[in-house]
Amino acid sequence: PPWVIAADPASTRAGLPQKIEVFTHRALPVTGLEQTARLTPRFALPSERLKIFDLDAVAALEQELSAGLPADPAEAKRVAAQRMSTLTPDRVLHFARAYQGVIQAKRYGLTMFPAVVFDGGHSVIYGETDLAVALGLYHAWKSPRRTTP
């Protein structure tokens, strides 16, 4: 079952979250995007308010760039540098975005994946990849009608 963790109780006073970041991997793809976009158009993709990070992307890109490298270290270095220099701007952006997800996850101190982070780390839901469900859990958690254990 998903866990909701609040880092900042003041975040419960806000309405909808201003920003959502999803950290996952290929085995657990994000779902519920269409339903979330219908219910909350500000999170329709593409959106600066919604970022989805595939934490497997770095390994996949590195594997792609290192495939078939020569056994000789000097030659491998030359071939790798040549491959890097011929990357298209879109591929460079893809590489940067892949690393951005890993760096951001470390910044937040995330300990499990998948994780849905609201408003720059004010609230985190672990174990949920359905964005509509995660948003519902967030709303239920911050609701003033919820009971405190």
mmCIF file of C-alpha atoms in Angstrom:
data_model
loop_
_atom_site.group_PDB
_atom_site.id
_atom_site.type_symbol
_atom_site.label_atom_id
_atom_site.label_comp_id
_atom_site.label_asym_id
_atom_site.label_seq_id
_atom_site.Cartn_x
_atom_site.Cartn_y
_atom_site.Cartn_z
ATOM 1 C CA PRO A 1 0.000 0.000 0.000
ATOM 2 C CA PRO A 2 1.192 3.557 -0.654
ATOM 3 C CA TRP A 3 2.654 5.628 2.155
ATOM 4 C CA VAL A 4 2.087 9.360 2.504
ATOM 5 C CA ILE A 5 4.874 11.230 4.222
ATOM 6 C CA ALA A 6 4.619 14.938 5.019
ATOM 7 C CA ALA A 7 7.794 16.913 5.447
ATOM 8 C CA ASP A 8 6.043 20.234 6.025
ATOM 9 C CA PRO A 9 2.658 20.411 7.808
ATOM 10 C CA ALA A 10 2.150 23.943 6.436
ATOM 11 C CA SER A 11 1.814 22.409 2.972
ATOM 12 C CA THR A 12 -1.624 21.114 4.002
ATOM 13 C CA ARG A 13 -3.001 24.639 3.861
ATOM 14 C CA ALA A 14 -2.492 24.893 0.102
ATOM 15 C CA GLY A 15 -5.113 23.840 -2.452
ATOM 16 C CA LEU A 16 -3.781 21.803 -5.341
ATOM 17 C CA PRO A 17 -0.084 21.115 -5.343
ATOM 18 C CA GLN A 18 1.920 23.554 -7.452
ATOM 19 C CA LYS A 19 4.332 20.896 -8.663
ATOM 20 C CA ILE A 20 4.424 17.100 -8.928
ATOM 21 C CA GLU A 21 7.529 15.016 -9.603
ATOM 22 C CA VAL A 22 7.282 11.275 -10.187
ATOM 23 C CA PHE A 23 10.348 9.059 -9.724
ATOM 24 C CA THR A 24 10.004 5.558 -11.096
ATOM 25 C CA HIS A 25 11.609 3.015 -13.408
ATOM 26 C CA ARG A 26 10.634 1.090 -16.508
ATOM 27 C CA ALA A 27 9.210 -1.882 -14.614
ATOM 28 C CA LEU A 28 6.681 0.428 -12.940
ATOM 29 C CA PRO A 29 5.440 2.931 -15.551
ATOM 30 C CA VAL A 30 3.345 5.926 -14.561
ATOM 31 C CA THR A 31 -0.370 5.543 -15.244
ATOM 32 C CA GLY A 32 -3.415 7.731 -14.662
ATOM 33 C CA LEU A 33 -1.996 10.627 -16.689
ATOM 34 C CA GLU A 34 -5.111 11.101 -18.829
ATOM 35 C CA GLN A 35 -7.458 10.955 -15.862
ATOM 36 C CA THR A 36 -5.280 13.431 -13.942
ATOM 37 C CA ALA A 37 -5.186 15.805 -16.930
ATOM 38 C CA ARG A 38 -8.999 15.663 -17.240
ATOM 39 C CA LEU A 39 -9.538 16.348 -13.546
ATOM 40 C CA THR A 40 -6.667 18.795 -13.095
ATOM 41 C CA PRO A 41 -5.685 20.384 -16.445
ATOM 42 C CA ARG A 42 -2.641 22.138 -14.942
ATOM 43 C CA PHE A 43 -0.952 18.708 -14.820
ATOM 44 C CA ALA A 44 -1.622 17.750 -18.447
ATOM 45 C CA LEU A 45 1.600 16.852 -20.251
ATOM 46 C CA PRO A 46 3.678 18.662 -21.328
ATOM 47 C CA SER A 47 3.725 20.716 -18.165
ATOM 48 C CA GLU A 48 6.329 22.483 -16.075
ATOM 49 C CA ARG A 49 4.203 21.523 -13.073
ATOM 50 C CA LEU A 50 4.525 17.773 -13.739
ATOM 51 C CA LYS A 51 7.838 16.000 -14.244
ATOM 52 C CA ILE A 52 8.281 12.265 -14.645
ATOM 53 C CA PHE A 53 11.738 10.825 -14.084
ATOM 54 C CA ASP A 54 12.700 7.358 -15.345
ATOM 55 C CA LEU A 55 15.515 6.350 -13.021
ATOM 56 C CA ASP A 56 16.588 3.582 -15.436
ATOM 57 C CA ALA A 57 17.322 6.105 -18.183
ATOM 58 C CA VAL A 58 20.922 6.825 -17.140
ATOM 59 C CA ALA A 59 21.944 3.161 -17.220
ATOM 60 C CA ALA A 60 20.186 2.637 -20.559
ATOM 61 C CA LEU A 61 21.929 5.647 -22.136
ATOM 62 C CA GLU A 62 25.325 4.636 -20.774
ATOM 63 C CA GLN A 63 24.815 1.106 -22.070
ATOM 64 C CA GLU A 64 23.870 2.462 -25.488
ATOM 65 C CA LEU A 65 26.966 4.680 -25.659
ATOM 66 C CA SER A 66 29.313 1.942 -24.464
ATOM 67 C CA ALA A 67 27.970 -0.855 -26.678
ATOM 68 C CA GLY A 68 30.670 -2.407 -28.836
ATOM 69 C CA LEU A 69 33.552 -0.329 -27.508
ATOM 70 C CA PRO A 70 37.002 -1.717 -28.357
ATOM 71 C CA ALA A 71 38.894 -3.661 -25.686
ATOM 72 C CA ASP A 72 41.877 -1.288 -25.913
ATOM 73 C CA PRO A 73 41.274 1.491 -23.313
ATOM 74 C CA ALA A 74 42.803 4.275 -25.454
ATOM 75 C CA GLU A 75 40.771 3.272 -28.497
ATOM 76 C CA ALA A 76 37.611 2.877 -26.395
ATOM 77 C CA LYS A 77 38.134 6.380 -25.014
ATOM 78 C CA ARG A 78 38.509 7.792 -28.535
ATOM 79 C CA VAL A 79 35.389 5.985 -29.817
ATOM 80 C CA ALA A 80 33.352 7.059 -26.762
ATOM 81 C CA ALA A 81 34.441 10.689 -27.228
ATOM 82 C CA GLN A 82 33.484 10.495 -30.911
ATOM 83 C CA ARG A 83 30.050 9.111 -29.998
ATOM 84 C CA MET A 84 29.514 11.871 -27.436
ATOM 85 C CA SER A 85 30.519 14.571 -29.928
ATOM 86 C CA THR A 86 27.979 13.351 -32.483
ATOM 87 C CA LEU A 87 24.994 13.331 -30.126
ATOM 88 C CA THR A 88 22.115 15.429 -31.397
ATOM 89 C CA PRO A 89 20.855 18.272 -29.205
ATOM 90 C CA ASP A 90 17.769 16.159 -28.416
ATOM 91 C CA ARG A 91 19.953 13.257 -27.238
ATOM 92 C CA VAL A 92 22.072 15.604 -25.089
ATOM 93 C CA LEU A 93 18.876 16.959 -23.532
ATOM 94 C CA HIS A 94 17.650 13.395 -22.955
ATOM 95 C CA PHE A 95 20.938 12.543 -21.220
ATOM 96 C CA ALA A 96 20.776 15.682 -19.045
ATOM 97 C CA ARG A 97 17.162 14.953 -18.099
ATOM 98 C CA ALA A 98 18.047 11.379 -17.142
ATOM 99 C CA TYR A 99 20.734 12.601 -14.758
ATOM 100 C CA GLN A 100 18.437 15.339 -13.447
ATOM 101 C CA GLY A 101 16.048 12.695 -12.107
ATOM 102 C CA VAL A 102 18.807 10.827 -10.274
ATOM 103 C CA ILE A 103 20.195 14.050 -8.796
ATOM 104 C CA GLN A 104 16.768 15.319 -7.738
ATOM 105 C CA ALA A 105 15.894 11.996 -6.083
ATOM 106 C CA LYS A 106 19.120 12.205 -4.058
ATOM 107 C CA ARG A 107 18.370 15.838 -3.148
ATOM 108 C CA TYR A 108 15.001 14.824 -1.753
ATOM 109 C CA GLY A 109 16.549 11.899 0.097
ATOM 110 C CA LEU A 110 14.097 9.458 -1.478
ATOM 111 C CA THR A 111 14.599 5.992 -0.053
ATOM 112 C CA MET A 112 12.156 3.900 -2.102
ATOM 113 C CA PHE A 113 10.710 3.951 -5.580
ATOM 114 C CA PRO A 114 8.314 4.692 -7.054
ATOM 115 C CA ALA A 115 7.829 8.011 -5.308
ATOM 116 C CA VAL A 116 5.504 10.913 -6.084
ATOM 117 C CA VAL A 117 6.809 14.190 -4.668
ATOM 118 C CA PHE A 118 4.557 17.205 -4.201
ATOM 119 C CA ASP A 119 5.664 20.847 -4.073
ATOM 120 C CA GLY A 120 9.399 20.388 -3.970
ATOM 121 C CA GLY A 121 9.446 17.761 -1.249
ATOM 122 C CA HIS A 122 6.704 18.994 1.089
ATOM 123 C CA SER A 123 4.890 15.676 0.719
ATOM 124 C CA VAL A 124 5.895 12.291 -0.683
ATOM 125 C CA ILE A 125 3.833 9.251 -1.575
ATOM 126 C CA TYR A 126 5.846 6.060 -1.886
ATOM 127 C CA GLY A 127 4.685 2.951 -3.725
ATOM 128 C CA GLU A 128 2.143 4.444 -6.134
ATOM 129 C CA THR A 129 2.562 4.852 -9.909
ATOM 130 C CA ASP A 130 -1.013 5.835 -10.747
ATOM 131 C CA LEU A 131 -0.863 9.625 -10.718
ATOM 132 C CA ALA A 132 -4.633 10.004 -10.266
ATOM 133 C CA VAL A 133 -4.525 7.724 -7.207
ATOM 134 C CA ALA A 134 -1.481 9.564 -5.812
ATOM 135 C CA LEU A 135 -3.227 12.907 -6.238
ATOM 136 C CA GLY A 136 -6.303 11.475 -4.513
ATOM 137 C CA LEU A 137 -4.166 10.261 -1.602
ATOM 138 C CA TYR A 138 -2.556 13.685 -1.388
ATOM 139 C CA HIS A 139 -5.983 15.370 -1.270
ATOM 140 C CA ALA A 140 -7.262 12.903 1.350
ATOM 141 C CA TRP A 141 -4.155 13.435 3.476
ATOM 142 C CA LYS A 142 -4.357 17.232 3.395
ATOM 143 C CA SER A 143 -8.115 17.408 3.803
ATOM 144 C CA PRO A 144 -9.147 19.349 6.915
ATOM 145 C CA ARG A 145 -11.806 16.662 7.509
ATOM 146 C CA ARG A 146 -9.242 13.889 7.987
ATOM 147 C CA THR A 147 -8.900 12.409 11.417
ATOM 148 C CA THR A 148 -5.561 12.515 13.179
ATOM 149 C CA PRO A 149 -4.440 9.202 14.714
#
